[in-house]
Short mmCIF file of C-alpha atoms in Angstrom, two decimals:
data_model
loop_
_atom_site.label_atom_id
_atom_site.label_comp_id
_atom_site.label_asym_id
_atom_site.label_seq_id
_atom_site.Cartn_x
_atom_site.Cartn_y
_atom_site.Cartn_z
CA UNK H 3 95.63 73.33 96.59
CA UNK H 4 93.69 73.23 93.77
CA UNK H 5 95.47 71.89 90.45
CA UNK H 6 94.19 74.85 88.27
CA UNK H 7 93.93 78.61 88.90
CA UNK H 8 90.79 80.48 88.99
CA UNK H 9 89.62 84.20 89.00
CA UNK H 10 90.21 86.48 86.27
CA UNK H 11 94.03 85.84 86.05
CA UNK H 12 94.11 81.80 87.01
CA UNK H 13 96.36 83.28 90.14
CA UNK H 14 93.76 81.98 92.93
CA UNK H 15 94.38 79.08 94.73
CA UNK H 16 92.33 77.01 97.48
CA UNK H 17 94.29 75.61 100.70
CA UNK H 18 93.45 72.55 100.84
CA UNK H 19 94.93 70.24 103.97
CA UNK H 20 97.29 68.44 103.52
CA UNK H 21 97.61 68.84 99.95
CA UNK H 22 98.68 72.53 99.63
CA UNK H 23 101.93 72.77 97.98
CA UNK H 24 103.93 75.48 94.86
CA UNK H 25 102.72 73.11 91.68
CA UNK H 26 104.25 74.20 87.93
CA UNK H 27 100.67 76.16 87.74
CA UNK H 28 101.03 77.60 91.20
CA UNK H 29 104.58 78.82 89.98
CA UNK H 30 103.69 80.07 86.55
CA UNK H 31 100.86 82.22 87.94
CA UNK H 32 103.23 83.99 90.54
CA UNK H 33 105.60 84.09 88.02
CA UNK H 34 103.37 85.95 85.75
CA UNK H 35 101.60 87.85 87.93
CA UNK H 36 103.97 88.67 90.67
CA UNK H 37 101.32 87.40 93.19
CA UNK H 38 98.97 84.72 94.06
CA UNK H 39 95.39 84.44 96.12
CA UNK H 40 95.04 81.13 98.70
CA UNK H 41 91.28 81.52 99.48
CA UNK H 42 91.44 79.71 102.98
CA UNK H 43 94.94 79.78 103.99
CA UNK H 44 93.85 80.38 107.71
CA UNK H 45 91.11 78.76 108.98
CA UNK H 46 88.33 80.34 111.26
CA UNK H 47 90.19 78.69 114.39
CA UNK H 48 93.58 80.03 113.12
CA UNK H 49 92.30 84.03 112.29
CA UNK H 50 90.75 83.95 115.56
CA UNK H 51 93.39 83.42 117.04
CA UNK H 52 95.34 86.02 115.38
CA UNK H 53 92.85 88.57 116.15
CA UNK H 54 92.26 87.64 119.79
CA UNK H 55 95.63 88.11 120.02
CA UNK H 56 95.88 91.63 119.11
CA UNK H 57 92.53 92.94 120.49
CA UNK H 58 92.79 91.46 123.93
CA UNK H 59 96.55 91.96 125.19
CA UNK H 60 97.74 96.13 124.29
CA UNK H 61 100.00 95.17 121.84
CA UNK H 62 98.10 97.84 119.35
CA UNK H 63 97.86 100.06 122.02
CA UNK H 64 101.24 100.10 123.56
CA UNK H 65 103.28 99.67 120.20
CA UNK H 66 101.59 101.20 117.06
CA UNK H 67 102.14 104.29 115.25
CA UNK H 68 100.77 106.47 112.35
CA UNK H 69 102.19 106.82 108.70
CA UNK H 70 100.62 109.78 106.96
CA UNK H 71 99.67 109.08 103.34
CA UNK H 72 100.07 111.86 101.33
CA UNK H 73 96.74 113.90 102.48
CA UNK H 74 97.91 113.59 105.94
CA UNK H 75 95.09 110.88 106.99
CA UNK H 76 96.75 108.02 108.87
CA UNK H 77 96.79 103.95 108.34
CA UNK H 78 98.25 102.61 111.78
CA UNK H 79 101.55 100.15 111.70
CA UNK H 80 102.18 97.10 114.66
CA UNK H 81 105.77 96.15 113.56
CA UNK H 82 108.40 93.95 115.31
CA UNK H 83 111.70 91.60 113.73
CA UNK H 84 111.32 88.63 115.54
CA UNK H 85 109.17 85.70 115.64
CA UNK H 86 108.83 84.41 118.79
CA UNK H 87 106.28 81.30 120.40
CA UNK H 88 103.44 82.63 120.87
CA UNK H 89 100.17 83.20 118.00
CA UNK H 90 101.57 85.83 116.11
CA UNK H 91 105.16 84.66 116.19
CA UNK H 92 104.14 81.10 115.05
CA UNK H 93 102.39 82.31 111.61
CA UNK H 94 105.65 83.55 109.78
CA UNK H 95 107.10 80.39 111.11
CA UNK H 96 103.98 77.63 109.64
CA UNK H 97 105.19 75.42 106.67
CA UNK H 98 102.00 76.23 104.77
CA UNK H 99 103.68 80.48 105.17
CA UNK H 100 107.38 79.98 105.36
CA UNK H 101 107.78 76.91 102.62
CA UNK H 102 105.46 77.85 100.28
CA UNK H 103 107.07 81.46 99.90
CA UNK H 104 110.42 80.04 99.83
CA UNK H 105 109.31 77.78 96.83
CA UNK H 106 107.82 81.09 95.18
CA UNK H 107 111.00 82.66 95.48
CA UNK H 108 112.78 79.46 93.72
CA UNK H 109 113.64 77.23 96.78
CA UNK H 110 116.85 79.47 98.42
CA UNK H 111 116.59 79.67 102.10
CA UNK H 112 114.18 82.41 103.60
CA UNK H 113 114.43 84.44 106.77
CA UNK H 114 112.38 86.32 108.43
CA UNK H 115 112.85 89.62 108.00
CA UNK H 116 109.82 91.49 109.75
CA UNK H 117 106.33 91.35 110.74
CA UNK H 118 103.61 93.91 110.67
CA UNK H 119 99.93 94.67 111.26
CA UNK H 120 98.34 97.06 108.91
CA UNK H 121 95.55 98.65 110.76
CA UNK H 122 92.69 101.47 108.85
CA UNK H 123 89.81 102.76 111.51
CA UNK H 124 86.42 102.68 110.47
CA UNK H 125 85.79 106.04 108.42
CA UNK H 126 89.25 107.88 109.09
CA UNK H 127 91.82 105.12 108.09
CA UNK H 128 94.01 106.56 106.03
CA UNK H 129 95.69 105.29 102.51
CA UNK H 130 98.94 103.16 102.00
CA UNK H 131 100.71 105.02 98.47
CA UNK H 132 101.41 102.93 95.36
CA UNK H 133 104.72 101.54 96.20
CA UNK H 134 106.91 98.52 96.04
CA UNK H 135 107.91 97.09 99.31
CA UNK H 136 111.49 96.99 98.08
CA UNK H 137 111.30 100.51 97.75
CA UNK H 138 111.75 100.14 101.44
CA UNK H 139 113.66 97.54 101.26
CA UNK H 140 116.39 98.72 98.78
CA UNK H 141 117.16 101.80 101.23
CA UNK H 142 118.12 99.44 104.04
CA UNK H 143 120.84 97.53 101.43
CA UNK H 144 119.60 94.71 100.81
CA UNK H 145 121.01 94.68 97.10
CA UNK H 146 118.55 92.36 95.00
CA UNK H 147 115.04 91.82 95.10
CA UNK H 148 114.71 88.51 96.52
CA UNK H 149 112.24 89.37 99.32
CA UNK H 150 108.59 88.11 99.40
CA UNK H 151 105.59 89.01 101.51
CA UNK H 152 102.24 87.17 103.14
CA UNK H 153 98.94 89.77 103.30
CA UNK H 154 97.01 88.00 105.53
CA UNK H 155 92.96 89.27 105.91
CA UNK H 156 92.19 89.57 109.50
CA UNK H 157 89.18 91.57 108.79
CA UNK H 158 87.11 91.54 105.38
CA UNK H 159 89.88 93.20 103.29
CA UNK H 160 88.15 94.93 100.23
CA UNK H 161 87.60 97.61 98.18
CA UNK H 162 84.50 99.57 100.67
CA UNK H 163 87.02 99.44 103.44
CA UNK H 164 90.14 100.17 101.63
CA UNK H 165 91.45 97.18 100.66
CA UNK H 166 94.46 96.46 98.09
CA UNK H 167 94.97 97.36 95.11
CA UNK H 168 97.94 95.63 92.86
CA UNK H 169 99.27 95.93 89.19
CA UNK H 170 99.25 92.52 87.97
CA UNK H 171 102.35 91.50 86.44
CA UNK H 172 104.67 94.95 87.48
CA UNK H 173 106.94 93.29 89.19
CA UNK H 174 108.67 92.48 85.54
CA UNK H 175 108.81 96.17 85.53
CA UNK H 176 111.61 96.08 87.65
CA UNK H 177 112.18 98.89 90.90
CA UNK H 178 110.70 102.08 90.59
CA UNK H 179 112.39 105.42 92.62
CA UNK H 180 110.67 105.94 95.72
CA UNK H 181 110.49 109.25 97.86
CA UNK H 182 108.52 109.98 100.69
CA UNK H 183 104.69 110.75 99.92
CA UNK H 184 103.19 111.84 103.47
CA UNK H 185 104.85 109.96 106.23
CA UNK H 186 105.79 106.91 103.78
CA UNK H 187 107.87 106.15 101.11
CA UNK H 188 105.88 106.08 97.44
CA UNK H 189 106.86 104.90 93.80
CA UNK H 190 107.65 107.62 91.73
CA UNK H 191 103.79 108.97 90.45
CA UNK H 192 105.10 109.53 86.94
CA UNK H 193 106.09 106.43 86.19
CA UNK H 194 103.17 104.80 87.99
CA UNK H 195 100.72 106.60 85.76
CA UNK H 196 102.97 105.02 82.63
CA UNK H 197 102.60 101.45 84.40
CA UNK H 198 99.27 101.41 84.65
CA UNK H 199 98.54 101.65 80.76
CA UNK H 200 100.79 98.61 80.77
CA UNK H 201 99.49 96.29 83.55
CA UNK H 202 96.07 95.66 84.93
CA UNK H 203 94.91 97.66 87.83
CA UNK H 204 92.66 95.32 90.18
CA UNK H 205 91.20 95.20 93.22
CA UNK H 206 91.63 92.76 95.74
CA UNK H 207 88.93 91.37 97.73
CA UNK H 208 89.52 89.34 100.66
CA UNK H 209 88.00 87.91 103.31
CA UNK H 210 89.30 86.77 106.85
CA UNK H 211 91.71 83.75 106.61
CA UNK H 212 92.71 84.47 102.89
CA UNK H 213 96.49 85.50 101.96
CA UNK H 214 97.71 86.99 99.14
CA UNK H 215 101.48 86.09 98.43
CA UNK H 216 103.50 88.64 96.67
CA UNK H 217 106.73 89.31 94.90
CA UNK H 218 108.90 92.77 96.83
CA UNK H 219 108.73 94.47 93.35
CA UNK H 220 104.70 94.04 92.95
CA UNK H 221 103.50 97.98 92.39
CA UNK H 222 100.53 97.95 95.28
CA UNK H 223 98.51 100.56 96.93
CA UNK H 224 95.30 100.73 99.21
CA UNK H 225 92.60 103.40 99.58
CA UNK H 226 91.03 105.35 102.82
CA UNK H 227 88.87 103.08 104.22
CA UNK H 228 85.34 105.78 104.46
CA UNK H 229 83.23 102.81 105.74
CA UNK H 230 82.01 101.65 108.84
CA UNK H 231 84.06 98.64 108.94
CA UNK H 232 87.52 98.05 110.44
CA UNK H 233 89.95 96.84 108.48
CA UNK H 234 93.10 94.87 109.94
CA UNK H 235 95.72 92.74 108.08
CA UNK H 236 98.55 90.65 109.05
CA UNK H 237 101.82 91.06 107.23
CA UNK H 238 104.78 88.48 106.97
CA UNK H 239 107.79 89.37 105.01
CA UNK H 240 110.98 87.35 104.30
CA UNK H 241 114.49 87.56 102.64
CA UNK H 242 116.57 85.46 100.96
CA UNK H 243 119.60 84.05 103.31
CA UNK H 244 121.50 85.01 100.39
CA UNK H 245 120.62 88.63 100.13
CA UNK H 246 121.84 89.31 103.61
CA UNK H 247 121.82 93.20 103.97
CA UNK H 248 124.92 94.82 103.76
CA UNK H 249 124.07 97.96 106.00
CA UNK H 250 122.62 97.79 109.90
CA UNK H 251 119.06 99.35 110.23
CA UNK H 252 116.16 98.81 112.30
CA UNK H 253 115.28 95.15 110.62
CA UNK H 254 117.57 92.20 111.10
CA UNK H 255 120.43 90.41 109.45
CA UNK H 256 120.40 86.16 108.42
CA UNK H 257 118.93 84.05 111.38
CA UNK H 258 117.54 80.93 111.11
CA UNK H 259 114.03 80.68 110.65
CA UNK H 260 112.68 77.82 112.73
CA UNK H 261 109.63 76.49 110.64
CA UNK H 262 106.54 74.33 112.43
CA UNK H 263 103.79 72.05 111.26
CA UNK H 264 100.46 73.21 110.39
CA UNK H 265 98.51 72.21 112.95
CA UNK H 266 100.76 74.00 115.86
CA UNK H 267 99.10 77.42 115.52
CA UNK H 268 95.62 75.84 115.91
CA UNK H 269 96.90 74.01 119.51
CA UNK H 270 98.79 76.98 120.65
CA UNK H 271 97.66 78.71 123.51
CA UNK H 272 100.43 81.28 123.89
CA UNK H 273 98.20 84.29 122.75
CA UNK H 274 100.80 87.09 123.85
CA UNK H 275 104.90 86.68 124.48
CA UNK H 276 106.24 90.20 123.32
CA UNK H 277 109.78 90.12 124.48
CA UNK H 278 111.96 89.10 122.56
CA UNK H 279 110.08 90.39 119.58
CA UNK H 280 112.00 93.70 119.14
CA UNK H 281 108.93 96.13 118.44
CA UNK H 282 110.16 98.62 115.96
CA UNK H 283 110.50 102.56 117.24
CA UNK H 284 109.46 104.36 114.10
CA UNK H 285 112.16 106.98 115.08
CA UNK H 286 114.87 104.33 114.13
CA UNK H 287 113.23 103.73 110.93
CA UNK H 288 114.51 106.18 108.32
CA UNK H 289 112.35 105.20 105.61
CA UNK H 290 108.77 106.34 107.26
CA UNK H 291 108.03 109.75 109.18
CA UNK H 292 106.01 108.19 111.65
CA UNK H 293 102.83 110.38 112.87
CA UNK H 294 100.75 109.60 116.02
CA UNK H 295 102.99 107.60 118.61
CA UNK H 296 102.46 104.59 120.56
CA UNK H 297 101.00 105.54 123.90
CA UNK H 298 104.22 104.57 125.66
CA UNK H 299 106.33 106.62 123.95
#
């Protein structure tokens, strides 16, 4: 990784193999801006992978579901709690993923608490709210905000196709009431509006194999996507071992998370082993209202 930031707040990074690792500068930028861009974290072989994964096998077809943003248009969710062997289970699990958010979050152990696919159809994909994913989070008692995500682009992620949008720095702004806003749970629109004259609002843009890294309490949101691309990301969240939830819901308690060398998603060949994985049923999940159903349901 390069030594110094770049981009208009220093907060983007480039992987660079094998000499990607959470510097002071690294650090300071997450620190300060509750997030931080690795141009390149995946390479071509690696996102490839990934998205052979979910086009070819019916994961998206047997397991997602719709969450209605608050006009009633629909973003599609792929969501399961464990990791497993094969391509998808092995990216939560990478050093360059699992080690470098654990660093982030100040060197505790991680788990991993859930994985999800974001998914926005070309010209009907609906919004995700501004929100904080601990506003989730908090309702299923887990009691601090020591939780930390991985946004991976499978498709071009930007602003044409509804890509994210973050306030840089919120996350000092500590957690923000949510209540449902359509089918999913949004930060509280008053105080949103009063954030934003506090923190810059920007964009964004990524392109296939680049992850942004971001603190739980990191105000986010992400328009319809009105364009004729697709737009597909891959989404890795973990929680501190120490943070254990103290309620039972529809994500999982401490287990060990088994971590493997960079290379091993670029030899794997497992493209598809979903048992084990625990796909979520969005009827267990009281913090969405879920809106078109997986075809097997």
């Amino acid at each position: 990784m390069e030594k110094t930031g770049f981009g208009p707040f220093k907060n983007e990074f480039k992987y660079e193999d094998p000499e990607f690792r959470v510097t002071d500068e690294v650090r300071k930028a997450f620190d300060e801006c509750g997030f931080i861009i690795v141009r390149g974290l995946m390479d071509d072989v690696e996102t490839g992978k990934i998205k052979k994964s979910l086009e070819e096998y019916g994961l998206v077809e047997k397991y997602a579901y719709g969450v209605p943003d608050a006009v009633g248009r629909e973003p599609k969710v792929l969501l399961w709690c464990y990791t497993g062997n094969d391509v998808l289970g092995l990216v939560p699990r990478l050093e360059k993923v699992a080690s470098t958010a654990e660093q982030l979050l100040g060197g505790d152990e991680l788990y991993h608490y859930h994985t999800k696919v974001m998914m926005k159809d070309a010209q009907k994909g609906g919004s995700f709210e501004w929100h904080q994913d601990y506003g989730y989070w908090y309702k299923n008692g887990n009691l601090r905000p020591d939780m930390i995500s991985l946004f991976l682009a499978v498709d071009p992620c930007i602003q044409e196709n509804g890509g994210l949008q973050v306030l840089v720095g919120s996350h000092s702004g500590g957690r923000v009431d949510h209540n449902f806003d359509g089918g999913q749970q949004g930060a509280d629109k008053e105080r949103v509006e009063h954030l934003k004259k506090i923190y810059p609002h920007c964009f964004v843009n990524l392109q296939p194999g680049d992850g942004i890294i971001f603190h739980c309490l990191l105000l986010h949101s992400s328009g319809p996507n009105d364009s004729a691309m697709r737009r597909w990301a891959f989404n890795c969240s973990y929680n501190k071992r120490s943070n254990n939830p103290v309620k039972k819901h529809h994500h999982p308690f401490y287990h060990k998370l088994d971590k493997v060398g960079n290379n091993v998603l670029r030899e794997c060949d497992n493209y598809c082993e979903p048992e084990g994985k625990e796909f979520v049923d969005p009827s267990t999940d009281a913090t969405v209202k879920a809106g078109s159903k997986p075809a097997e349901q």
